[in-house]
């Protein structure tokens, strides 16, 4: 498996579950991640539509590398999520916060999997997307969610009073990934993780979590299955912090 070492962290190109199984127990201070949602409909046929069609506005011209791992049906999604989250539980230090992105459809599945893995579910944060398209005859789907949990025992790593809703636009020009999240959103979310701690993101995509770690003085351990996104994440990290070294 390829990995790239940086001043502030490491990124693996491989399958999350396989890499997580190699990581030492109790070696990270937080898990912050945005897995494939395997969402988009009630039936397998609807889920298996290309994510570029499922998750992008009609008429959006930008073409991104394929997003992998988005085709699971509901039962396998819950089982698979329980597997990788259980590995995250093993790798996380006691009291580590866990933040997992989800859309509205997958909240029940993901909160089940998080608890099955051993974490304590603490709440949900809303990411409000002011530029989401209006929907005639329906409520606008202008939010995604971040499920907040922690490994026991409970401990707060900040004394700040934090909001429960964050409003950040997706800026098309800044986006390098079909499902890319705004860096400033991740910076805000990292407030609940230990200062100078190491943050694990097993689904790194274009590297947003790593960039937010660099911005806030934290370290990162990232995993990305797609060789294209592994390269994109590495390039962005290098641009943000200096030269990285690729190791076989
Ligand atoms: C929702 S995206 C993450 C986007 C990221 N938050 C960003 O802002 O760029 C999920 C990522 O997980 C990757 N992925 C899918 N299955 C994976 C697996 N089994 N192991 C590691 N990465 C995987 C996909 O290729 C995709 O880039």
PDB file of C-alpha atoms and ligand atoms in Angstrom:
ATOM      1  CA  UNK A   1       0.000   0.000   0.000  1.00  0.00           C
ATOM      2  CA  UNK A   2       1.284   3.460  -0.865  1.00  0.00           C
ATOM      3  CA  UNK A   3       1.499   6.124   1.772  1.00  0.00           C
ATOM      4  CA  UNK A   4       2.674   9.718   1.776  1.00  0.00           C
ATOM      5  CA  UNK A   5       4.376  11.277   4.788  1.00  0.00           C
ATOM      6  CA  UNK A   6       3.967  14.964   5.560  1.00  0.00           C
ATOM      7  CA  UNK A   7       5.261  17.257   8.290  1.00  0.00           C
ATOM      8  CA  UNK A   8       1.915  17.029  10.096  1.00  0.00           C
ATOM      9  CA  UNK A   9       0.635  13.604   9.166  1.00  0.00           C
ATOM     10  CA  UNK A  10       0.321  10.651   6.865  1.00  0.00           C
ATOM     11  CA  UNK A  11      -2.042   9.664   4.049  1.00  0.00           C
ATOM     12  CA  UNK A  12      -2.569   6.081   2.909  1.00  0.00           C
ATOM     13  CA  UNK A  13      -3.843   5.037  -0.510  1.00  0.00           C
ATOM     14  CA  UNK A  14      -5.913   1.955   0.261  1.00  0.00           C
ATOM     15  CA  UNK A  15      -9.075   0.493   1.658  1.00  0.00           C
ATOM     16  CA  UNK A  16     -10.102   2.089   4.958  1.00  0.00           C
ATOM     17  CA  UNK A  17     -10.792  -1.196   6.721  1.00  0.00           C
ATOM     18  CA  UNK A  18      -7.486  -2.756   5.644  1.00  0.00           C
ATOM     19  CA  UNK A  19      -5.472   0.314   6.716  1.00  0.00           C
ATOM     20  CA  UNK A  20      -7.353   0.763  10.000  1.00  0.00           C
ATOM     21  CA  UNK A  21      -6.526  -2.837  10.920  1.00  0.00           C
ATOM     22  CA  UNK A  22      -2.820  -1.970  10.636  1.00  0.00           C
ATOM     23  CA  UNK A  23      -2.987   1.088  12.908  1.00  0.00           C
ATOM     24  CA  UNK A  24      -1.971   0.707  16.578  1.00  0.00           C
ATOM     25  CA  UNK A  25      -4.680   0.786  19.259  1.00  0.00           C
ATOM     26  CA  UNK A  26      -5.367   4.049  21.101  1.00  0.00           C
ATOM     27  CA  UNK A  27      -3.159   6.043  18.724  1.00  0.00           C
ATOM     28  CA  UNK A  28      -5.479   8.888  17.588  1.00  0.00           C
ATOM     29  CA  UNK A  29      -7.238  11.644  19.535  1.00  0.00           C
ATOM     30  CA  UNK A  30     -10.318  12.030  17.311  1.00  0.00           C
ATOM     31  CA  UNK A  31     -12.092  10.587  14.278  1.00  0.00           C
ATOM     32  CA  UNK A  32     -13.551  13.114  11.831  1.00  0.00           C
ATOM     33  CA  UNK A  33     -14.792  11.635   8.588  1.00  0.00           C
ATOM     34  CA  UNK A  34     -17.135  11.863   5.640  1.00  0.00           C
ATOM     35  CA  UNK A  35     -17.756   8.336   4.317  1.00  0.00           C
ATOM     36  CA  UNK A  36     -19.657   7.551   1.104  1.00  0.00           C
ATOM     37  CA  UNK A  37     -23.347   7.851   2.047  1.00  0.00           C
ATOM     38  CA  UNK A  38     -24.642   5.056  -0.218  1.00  0.00           C
ATOM     39  CA  UNK A  39     -27.797   7.116  -0.298  1.00  0.00           C
ATOM     40  CA  UNK A  40     -30.035   8.473  -3.003  1.00  0.00           C
ATOM     41  CA  UNK A  41     -33.123   6.276  -2.897  1.00  0.00           C
ATOM     42  CA  UNK A  42     -35.064   3.469  -1.341  1.00  0.00           C
ATOM     43  CA  UNK A  43     -34.105   0.836  -3.864  1.00  0.00           C
ATOM     44  CA  UNK A  44     -30.821  -0.633  -4.992  1.00  0.00           C
ATOM     45  CA  UNK A  45     -31.368   0.722  -8.522  1.00  0.00           C
ATOM     46  CA  UNK A  46     -31.607   4.307  -7.272  1.00  0.00           C
ATOM     47  CA  UNK A  47     -28.555   3.966  -5.043  1.00  0.00           C
ATOM     48  CA  UNK A  48     -26.454   2.529  -7.812  1.00  0.00           C
ATOM     49  CA  UNK A  49     -26.831   5.574 -10.021  1.00  0.00           C
ATOM     50  CA  UNK A  50     -23.430   7.183 -10.635  1.00  0.00           C
ATOM     51  CA  UNK A  51     -22.720   9.474  -7.606  1.00  0.00           C
ATOM     52  CA  UNK A  52     -21.963  12.282 -10.070  1.00  0.00           C
ATOM     53  CA  UNK A  53     -25.677  12.169 -11.064  1.00  0.00           C
ATOM     54  CA  UNK A  54     -26.998  11.348  -7.580  1.00  0.00           C
ATOM     55  CA  UNK A  55     -25.319  14.148  -5.678  1.00  0.00           C
ATOM     56  CA  UNK A  56     -24.774  16.910  -8.257  1.00  0.00           C
ATOM     57  CA  UNK A  57     -27.168  19.576  -9.429  1.00  0.00           C
ATOM     58  CA  UNK A  58     -28.599  19.021 -12.884  1.00  0.00           C
ATOM     59  CA  UNK A  59     -26.575  21.012 -15.359  1.00  0.00           C
ATOM     60  CA  UNK A  60     -23.406  21.173 -13.231  1.00  0.00           C
ATOM     61  CA  UNK A  61     -20.559  21.033 -15.728  1.00  0.00           C
ATOM     62  CA  UNK A  62     -17.559  20.208 -13.531  1.00  0.00           C
ATOM     63  CA  UNK A  63     -16.366  16.610 -13.837  1.00  0.00           C
ATOM     64  CA  UNK A  64     -14.682  15.004 -10.818  1.00  0.00           C
ATOM     65  CA  UNK A  65     -12.852  11.678 -10.513  1.00  0.00           C
ATOM     66  CA  UNK A  66     -15.226   8.820  -9.608  1.00  0.00           C
ATOM     67  CA  UNK A  67     -16.287   8.594  -5.977  1.00  0.00           C
ATOM     68  CA  UNK A  68     -15.820   4.969  -4.927  1.00  0.00           C
ATOM     69  CA  UNK A  69     -17.751   2.844  -2.457  1.00  0.00           C
ATOM     70  CA  UNK A  70     -21.149   4.513  -2.795  1.00  0.00           C
ATOM     71  CA  UNK A  71     -23.210   1.541  -4.007  1.00  0.00           C
ATOM     72  CA  UNK A  72     -24.033  -0.471  -0.910  1.00  0.00           C
ATOM     73  CA  UNK A  73     -27.584  -1.478  -0.084  1.00  0.00           C
ATOM     74  CA  UNK A  74     -28.886  -0.569   3.371  1.00  0.00           C
ATOM     75  CA  UNK A  75     -27.999  -3.779   5.204  1.00  0.00           C
ATOM     76  CA  UNK A  76     -24.473  -3.979   3.865  1.00  0.00           C
ATOM     77  CA  UNK A  77     -24.003  -0.234   4.479  1.00  0.00           C
ATOM     78  CA  UNK A  78     -24.831  -0.685   8.185  1.00  0.00           C
ATOM     79  CA  UNK A  79     -22.683  -3.811   8.495  1.00  0.00           C
ATOM     80  CA  UNK A  80     -19.736  -2.242   6.687  1.00  0.00           C
ATOM     81  CA  UNK A  81     -20.046   0.977   8.710  1.00  0.00           C
ATOM     82  CA  UNK A  82     -20.044  -1.064  11.934  1.00  0.00           C
ATOM     83  CA  UNK A  83     -16.849  -2.807  10.813  1.00  0.00           C
ATOM     84  CA  UNK A  84     -14.831   0.326  10.050  1.00  0.00           C
ATOM     85  CA  UNK A  85     -16.247   2.207  13.030  1.00  0.00           C
ATOM     86  CA  UNK A  86     -15.274  -0.698  15.318  1.00  0.00           C
ATOM     87  CA  UNK A  87     -11.716  -0.373  14.036  1.00  0.00           C
ATOM     88  CA  UNK A  88     -11.909   3.389  14.666  1.00  0.00           C
ATOM     89  CA  UNK A  89     -13.033   2.615  18.222  1.00  0.00           C
ATOM     90  CA  UNK A  90      -9.963   0.403  18.740  1.00  0.00           C
ATOM     91  CA  UNK A  91      -7.602   3.015  17.250  1.00  0.00           C
ATOM     92  CA  UNK A  92      -9.138   5.948  19.199  1.00  0.00           C
ATOM     93  CA  UNK A  93      -7.825   6.981  22.593  1.00  0.00           C
ATOM     94  CA  UNK A  94     -10.296   7.036  25.533  1.00  0.00           C
ATOM     95  CA  UNK A  95     -12.641  10.084  25.356  1.00  0.00           C
ATOM     96  CA  UNK A  96     -11.866  10.639  21.651  1.00  0.00           C
ATOM     97  CA  UNK A  97     -14.621  12.616  19.877  1.00  0.00           C
ATOM     98  CA  UNK A  98     -16.060  11.072  16.687  1.00  0.00           C
ATOM     99  CA  UNK A  99     -17.721  13.215  14.005  1.00  0.00           C
ATOM    100  CA  UNK A 100     -19.273  11.476  10.998  1.00  0.00           C
ATOM    101  CA  UNK A 101     -21.000  13.247   8.102  1.00  0.00           C
ATOM    102  CA  UNK A 102     -24.337  11.899   6.896  1.00  0.00           C
ATOM    103  CA  UNK A 103     -27.305  12.932   4.790  1.00  0.00           C
ATOM    104  CA  UNK A 104     -30.869  12.813   6.135  1.00  0.00           C
ATOM    105  CA  UNK A 105     -31.580   9.348   4.724  1.00  0.00           C
ATOM    106  CA  UNK A 106     -28.637   7.665   6.379  1.00  0.00           C
ATOM    107  CA  UNK A 107     -28.838   9.173   9.869  1.00  0.00           C
ATOM    108  CA  UNK A 108     -30.676   6.146  11.366  1.00  0.00           C
ATOM    109  CA  UNK A 109     -28.238   3.686   9.770  1.00  0.00           C
ATOM    110  CA  UNK A 110     -25.152   5.640  10.768  1.00  0.00           C
ATOM    111  CA  UNK A 111     -26.246   6.302  14.355  1.00  0.00           C
ATOM    112  CA  UNK A 112     -26.949   2.550  14.736  1.00  0.00           C
ATOM    113  CA  UNK A 113     -23.514   1.677  13.356  1.00  0.00           C
ATOM    114  CA  UNK A 114     -21.717   4.243  15.520  1.00  0.00           C
ATOM    115  CA  UNK A 115     -23.324   2.835  18.663  1.00  0.00           C
ATOM    116  CA  UNK A 116     -22.826  -0.780  17.574  1.00  0.00           C
ATOM    117  CA  UNK A 117     -19.112   0.006  17.255  1.00  0.00           C
ATOM    118  CA  UNK A 118     -19.007   1.058  20.908  1.00  0.00           C
ATOM    119  CA  UNK A 119     -19.188   4.855  20.732  1.00  0.00           C
ATOM    120  CA  UNK A 120     -21.630   6.943  22.772  1.00  0.00           C
ATOM    121  CA  UNK A 121     -23.921   9.014  20.525  1.00  0.00           C
ATOM    122  CA  UNK A 122     -23.935  12.627  21.772  1.00  0.00           C
ATOM    123  CA  UNK A 123     -25.951  14.588  19.187  1.00  0.00           C
ATOM    124  CA  UNK A 124     -26.149  15.995  15.670  1.00  0.00           C
ATOM    125  CA  UNK A 125     -24.744  19.160  14.143  1.00  0.00           C
ATOM    126  CA  UNK A 126     -26.337  20.723  11.067  1.00  0.00           C
ATOM    127  CA  UNK A 127     -24.343  21.916   8.089  1.00  0.00           C
ATOM    128  CA  UNK A 128     -26.625  24.425   6.367  1.00  0.00           C
ATOM    129  CA  UNK A 129     -25.879  24.910   2.653  1.00  0.00           C
ATOM    130  CA  UNK A 130     -27.371  28.255   1.609  1.00  0.00           C
ATOM    131  CA  UNK A 131     -26.777  27.594  -2.082  1.00  0.00           C
ATOM    132  CA  UNK A 132     -28.759  24.305  -2.239  1.00  0.00           C
ATOM    133  CA  UNK A 133     -31.334  24.270  -5.031  1.00  0.00           C
ATOM    134  CA  UNK A 134     -34.970  25.042  -4.154  1.00  0.00           C
ATOM    135  CA  UNK A 135     -37.444  22.160  -4.562  1.00  0.00           C
ATOM    136  CA  UNK A 136     -40.891  22.893  -5.953  1.00  0.00           C
ATOM    137  CA  UNK A 137     -43.576  21.448  -3.642  1.00  0.00           C
ATOM    138  CA  UNK A 138     -41.088  20.178  -1.054  1.00  0.00           C
ATOM    139  CA  UNK A 139     -38.857  21.395   1.746  1.00  0.00           C
ATOM    140  CA  UNK A 140     -35.532  22.532   0.457  1.00  0.00           C
ATOM    141  CA  UNK A 141     -32.823  19.939   1.130  1.00  0.00           C
ATOM    142  CA  UNK A 142     -30.279  22.483   2.202  1.00  0.00           C
ATOM    143  CA  UNK A 143     -28.618  20.602   5.046  1.00  0.00           C
ATOM    144  CA  UNK A 144     -26.254  17.754   5.683  1.00  0.00           C
ATOM    145  CA  UNK A 145     -25.533  16.455   9.155  1.00  0.00           C
ATOM    146  CA  UNK A 146     -22.598  15.592  11.359  1.00  0.00           C
ATOM    147  CA  UNK A 147     -23.267  12.846  13.868  1.00  0.00           C
ATOM    148  CA  UNK A 148     -21.358  13.540  17.076  1.00  0.00           C
ATOM    149  CA  UNK A 149     -20.228  10.699  19.314  1.00  0.00           C
ATOM    150  CA  UNK A 150     -17.330   9.854  21.586  1.00  0.00           C
ATOM    151  CA  UNK A 151     -15.426   6.978  23.077  1.00  0.00           C
ATOM    152  CA  UNK A 152     -16.085   6.747  26.825  1.00  0.00           C
ATOM    153  CA  UNK A 153     -15.374   8.222  29.334  1.00  0.00           C
ATOM    154  CA  UNK A 154     -16.982  11.558  28.449  1.00  0.00           C
ATOM    155  CA  UNK A 155     -14.611  14.536  28.408  1.00  0.00           C
ATOM    156  CA  UNK A 156     -14.814  18.044  26.885  1.00  0.00           C
ATOM    157  CA  UNK A 157     -11.756  19.370  25.064  1.00  0.00           C
ATOM    158  CA  UNK A 158     -12.927  22.977  24.809  1.00  0.00           C
ATOM    159  CA  UNK A 159     -14.564  25.486  27.141  1.00  0.00           C
ATOM    160  CA  UNK A 160     -16.167  27.381  24.207  1.00  0.00           C
ATOM    161  CA  UNK A 161     -19.955  27.416  23.689  1.00  0.00           C
ATOM    162  CA  UNK A 162     -20.295  26.115  20.136  1.00  0.00           C
ATOM    163  CA  UNK A 163     -23.222  26.516  17.705  1.00  0.00           C
ATOM    164  CA  UNK A 164     -25.280  23.524  16.573  1.00  0.00           C
ATOM    165  CA  UNK A 165     -25.808  24.885  13.058  1.00  0.00           C
ATOM    166  CA  UNK A 166     -23.047  26.006  10.690  1.00  0.00           C
ATOM    167  CA  UNK A 167     -23.836  27.795   7.470  1.00  0.00           C
ATOM    168  CA  UNK A 168     -21.159  27.489   4.802  1.00  0.00           C
ATOM    169  CA  UNK A 169     -21.542  27.813   1.048  1.00  0.00           C
ATOM    170  CA  UNK A 170     -20.077  25.244  -1.284  1.00  0.00           C
ATOM    171  CA  UNK A 171     -17.878  27.343  -3.549  1.00  0.00           C
ATOM    172  CA  UNK A 172     -17.714  25.484  -6.885  1.00  0.00           C
ATOM    173  CA  UNK A 173     -14.307  26.976  -7.746  1.00  0.00           C
ATOM    174  CA  UNK A 174     -12.786  25.640  -4.482  1.00  0.00           C
ATOM    175  CA  UNK A 175     -14.250  22.149  -4.857  1.00  0.00           C
ATOM    176  CA  UNK A 176     -11.895  19.358  -5.948  1.00  0.00           C
ATOM    177  CA  UNK A 177     -14.196  16.466  -5.002  1.00  0.00           C
ATOM    178  CA  UNK A 178     -17.760  15.639  -5.970  1.00  0.00           C
ATOM    179  CA  UNK A 179     -18.689  15.533  -2.265  1.00  0.00           C
ATOM    180  CA  UNK A 180     -16.030  17.989  -1.045  1.00  0.00           C
ATOM    181  CA  UNK A 181     -16.742  19.832   2.196  1.00  0.00           C
ATOM    182  CA  UNK A 182     -15.731  23.460   2.930  1.00  0.00           C
ATOM    183  CA  UNK A 183     -12.425  23.653   4.821  1.00  0.00           C
ATOM    184  CA  UNK A 184     -13.807  26.315   7.173  1.00  0.00           C
ATOM    185  CA  UNK A 185     -16.613  23.968   8.223  1.00  0.00           C
ATOM    186  CA  UNK A 186     -14.038  21.336   9.185  1.00  0.00           C
ATOM    187  CA  UNK A 187     -12.020  23.989  11.043  1.00  0.00           C
ATOM    188  CA  UNK A 188     -15.123  24.780  13.150  1.00  0.00           C
ATOM    189  CA  UNK A 189     -15.853  21.105  13.808  1.00  0.00           C
ATOM    190  CA  UNK A 190     -12.301  20.417  14.982  1.00  0.00           C
ATOM    191  CA  UNK A 191     -12.979  22.722  17.948  1.00  0.00           C
ATOM    192  CA  UNK A 192     -14.276  19.717  19.932  1.00  0.00           C
ATOM    193  CA  UNK A 193     -11.091  17.685  19.330  1.00  0.00           C
ATOM    194  CA  UNK A 194      -7.957  17.950  21.487  1.00  0.00           C
ATOM    195  CA  UNK A 195      -5.613  20.818  20.614  1.00  0.00           C
ATOM    196  CA  UNK A 196      -2.458  19.582  18.843  1.00  0.00           C
ATOM    197  CA  UNK A 197      -4.086  16.128  18.720  1.00  0.00           C
ATOM    198  CA  UNK A 198      -4.037  13.568  15.889  1.00  0.00           C
ATOM    199  CA  UNK A 199      -7.223  13.317  13.819  1.00  0.00           C
ATOM    200  CA  UNK A 200      -8.091  10.169  11.847  1.00  0.00           C
ATOM    201  CA  UNK A 201     -10.097  10.448   8.605  1.00  0.00           C
ATOM    202  CA  UNK A 202     -10.486   7.026   6.928  1.00  0.00           C
ATOM    203  CA  UNK A 203     -12.323   8.588   3.913  1.00  0.00           C
ATOM    204  CA  UNK A 204     -10.125  11.567   3.164  1.00  0.00           C
ATOM    205  CA  UNK A 205     -11.372  12.379  -0.364  1.00  0.00           C
ATOM    206  CA  UNK A 206      -9.703  15.577  -1.531  1.00  0.00           C
ATOM    207  CA  UNK A 207      -7.994  16.081   1.834  1.00  0.00           C
ATOM    208  CA  UNK A 208     -10.304  18.623   3.507  1.00  0.00           C
ATOM    209  CA  UNK A 209      -9.870  17.205   7.023  1.00  0.00           C
ATOM    210  CA  UNK A 210      -6.082  17.238   6.648  1.00  0.00           C
ATOM    211  CA  UNK A 211      -6.126  20.862   5.473  1.00  0.00           C
ATOM    212  CA  UNK A 212      -8.277  21.853   8.455  1.00  0.00           C
ATOM    213  CA  UNK A 213      -5.814  20.032  10.746  1.00  0.00           C
ATOM    214  CA  UNK A 214      -2.927  21.993   9.234  1.00  0.00           C
ATOM    215  CA  UNK A 215      -4.862  25.235   9.746  1.00  0.00           C
ATOM    216  CA  UNK A 216      -5.535  24.451  13.398  1.00  0.00           C
ATOM    217  CA  UNK A 217      -2.191  22.927  14.391  1.00  0.00           C
ATOM    218  CA  UNK A 218      -3.366  19.324  14.574  1.00  0.00           C
ATOM    219  CA  UNK A 219      -1.891  16.161  13.064  1.00  0.00           C
ATOM    220  CA  UNK A 220      -3.771  13.871  10.647  1.00  0.00           C
ATOM    221  CA  UNK A 221      -3.953  10.250   9.566  1.00  0.00           C
ATOM    222  CA  UNK A 222      -5.901   9.949   6.304  1.00  0.00           C
ATOM    223  CA  UNK A 223      -6.955   7.039   4.106  1.00  0.00           C
ATOM    224  CA  UNK A 224      -8.314   7.263   0.555  1.00  0.00           C
ATOM    225  CA  UNK A 225      -9.134   4.375  -1.760  1.00  0.00           C
ATOM    226  CA  UNK A 226      -9.131   6.258  -5.059  1.00  0.00           C
ATOM    227  CA  UNK A 227      -5.615   6.813  -6.470  1.00  0.00           C
ATOM    228  CA  UNK A 228      -6.861  10.056  -8.098  1.00  0.00           C
ATOM    229  CA  UNK A 229      -8.160  11.544  -4.856  1.00  0.00           C
ATOM    230  CA  UNK A 230      -5.081  10.270  -2.992  1.00  0.00           C
ATOM    231  CA  UNK A 231      -3.005  12.369  -5.423  1.00  0.00           C
ATOM    232  CA  UNK A 232      -5.335  15.372  -5.185  1.00  0.00           C
ATOM    233  CA  UNK A 233      -5.233  15.263  -1.354  1.00  0.00           C
ATOM    234  CA  UNK A 234      -1.439  14.944  -1.381  1.00  0.00           C
ATOM    235  CA  UNK A 235      -1.075  17.915  -3.741  1.00  0.00           C
ATOM    236  CA  UNK A 236      -3.324  20.088  -1.576  1.00  0.00           C
ATOM    237  CA  UNK A 237      -1.509  19.094   1.620  1.00  0.00           C
ATOM    238  CA  UNK A 238       1.869  19.783  -0.012  1.00  0.00           C
ATOM    239  CA  UNK A 239       0.658  23.195  -1.171  1.00  0.00           C
ATOM    240  CA  UNK A 240      -0.572  23.971   2.350  1.00  0.00           C
ATOM    241  CA  UNK A 241       2.441  22.847   4.330  1.00  0.00           C
ATOM    242  CA  UNK A 242       5.454  22.014   2.240  1.00  0.00           C
ATOM    243  CA  UNK A 243       6.914  18.996   0.521  1.00  0.00           C
ATOM    244  CA  UNK A 244       5.736  15.454   1.281  1.00  0.00           C
ATOM    245  CA  UNK A 245       7.510  12.229   0.535  1.00  0.00           C
ATOM    246  CA  UNK A 246       5.856   9.214  -1.138  1.00  0.00           C
ATOM    247  CA  UNK A 247       6.794   5.839   0.320  1.00  0.00           C
ATOM    248  CA  UNK A 248       5.879   2.358  -0.986  1.00  0.00           C
TER     249      UNK A 248
HETATM  250  C1  LIG B   1     -17.636  11.730   0.705  1.00  0.00           C
HETATM  251  S1  LIG B   1     -16.062  11.507   0.113  1.00  0.00           S
HETATM  252  C2  LIG B   1     -15.005  12.462   1.184  1.00  0.00           C
HETATM  253  C3  LIG B   1     -14.875  13.888   0.724  1.00  0.00           C
HETATM  254  C4  LIG B   1     -13.999  14.722   1.631  1.00  0.00           C
HETATM  255  N1  LIG B   1     -14.646  15.002   2.883  1.00  0.00           N
HETATM  256  C5  LIG B   1     -13.619  16.036   0.961  1.00  0.00           C
HETATM  257  O1  LIG B   1     -14.006  17.097   1.441  1.00  0.00           O
HETATM  258  O2  LIG B   1     -12.935  15.992  -0.069  1.00  0.00           O
HETATM  259  C6  LIG B   1     -15.708   9.866   0.557  1.00  0.00           C
HETATM  260  C7  LIG B   1     -14.399   9.341   0.024  1.00  0.00           C
HETATM  261  O3  LIG B   1     -14.193   8.005   0.497  1.00  0.00           O
HETATM  262  C8  LIG B   1     -13.519   7.276  -0.516  1.00  0.00           C
HETATM  263  N2  LIG B   1     -13.726   5.850  -0.263  1.00  0.00           N
HETATM  264  C9  LIG B   1     -14.773   5.077  -0.642  1.00  0.00           C
HETATM  265  N3  LIG B   1     -14.636   3.828  -0.191  1.00  0.00           N
HETATM  266  C10 LIG B   1     -13.469   3.802   0.512  1.00  0.00           C
HETATM  267  C11 LIG B   1     -12.783   2.794   1.240  1.00  0.00           C
HETATM  268  N4  LIG B   1     -13.271   1.547   1.336  1.00  0.00           N
HETATM  269  N5  LIG B   1     -11.622   3.105   1.837  1.00  0.00           N
HETATM  270  C12 LIG B   1     -11.115   4.378   1.751  1.00  0.00           C
HETATM  271  N6  LIG B   1     -11.713   5.373   1.070  1.00  0.00           N
HETATM  272  C13 LIG B   1     -12.883   5.094   0.465  1.00  0.00           C
HETATM  273  C14 LIG B   1     -14.136   7.778  -1.817  1.00  0.00           C
HETATM  274  O4  LIG B   1     -13.283   7.561  -2.926  1.00  0.00           O
HETATM  275  C15 LIG B   1     -14.333   9.271  -1.499  1.00  0.00           C
HETATM  276  O5  LIG B   1     -13.253  10.042  -1.965  1.00  0.00           O
END
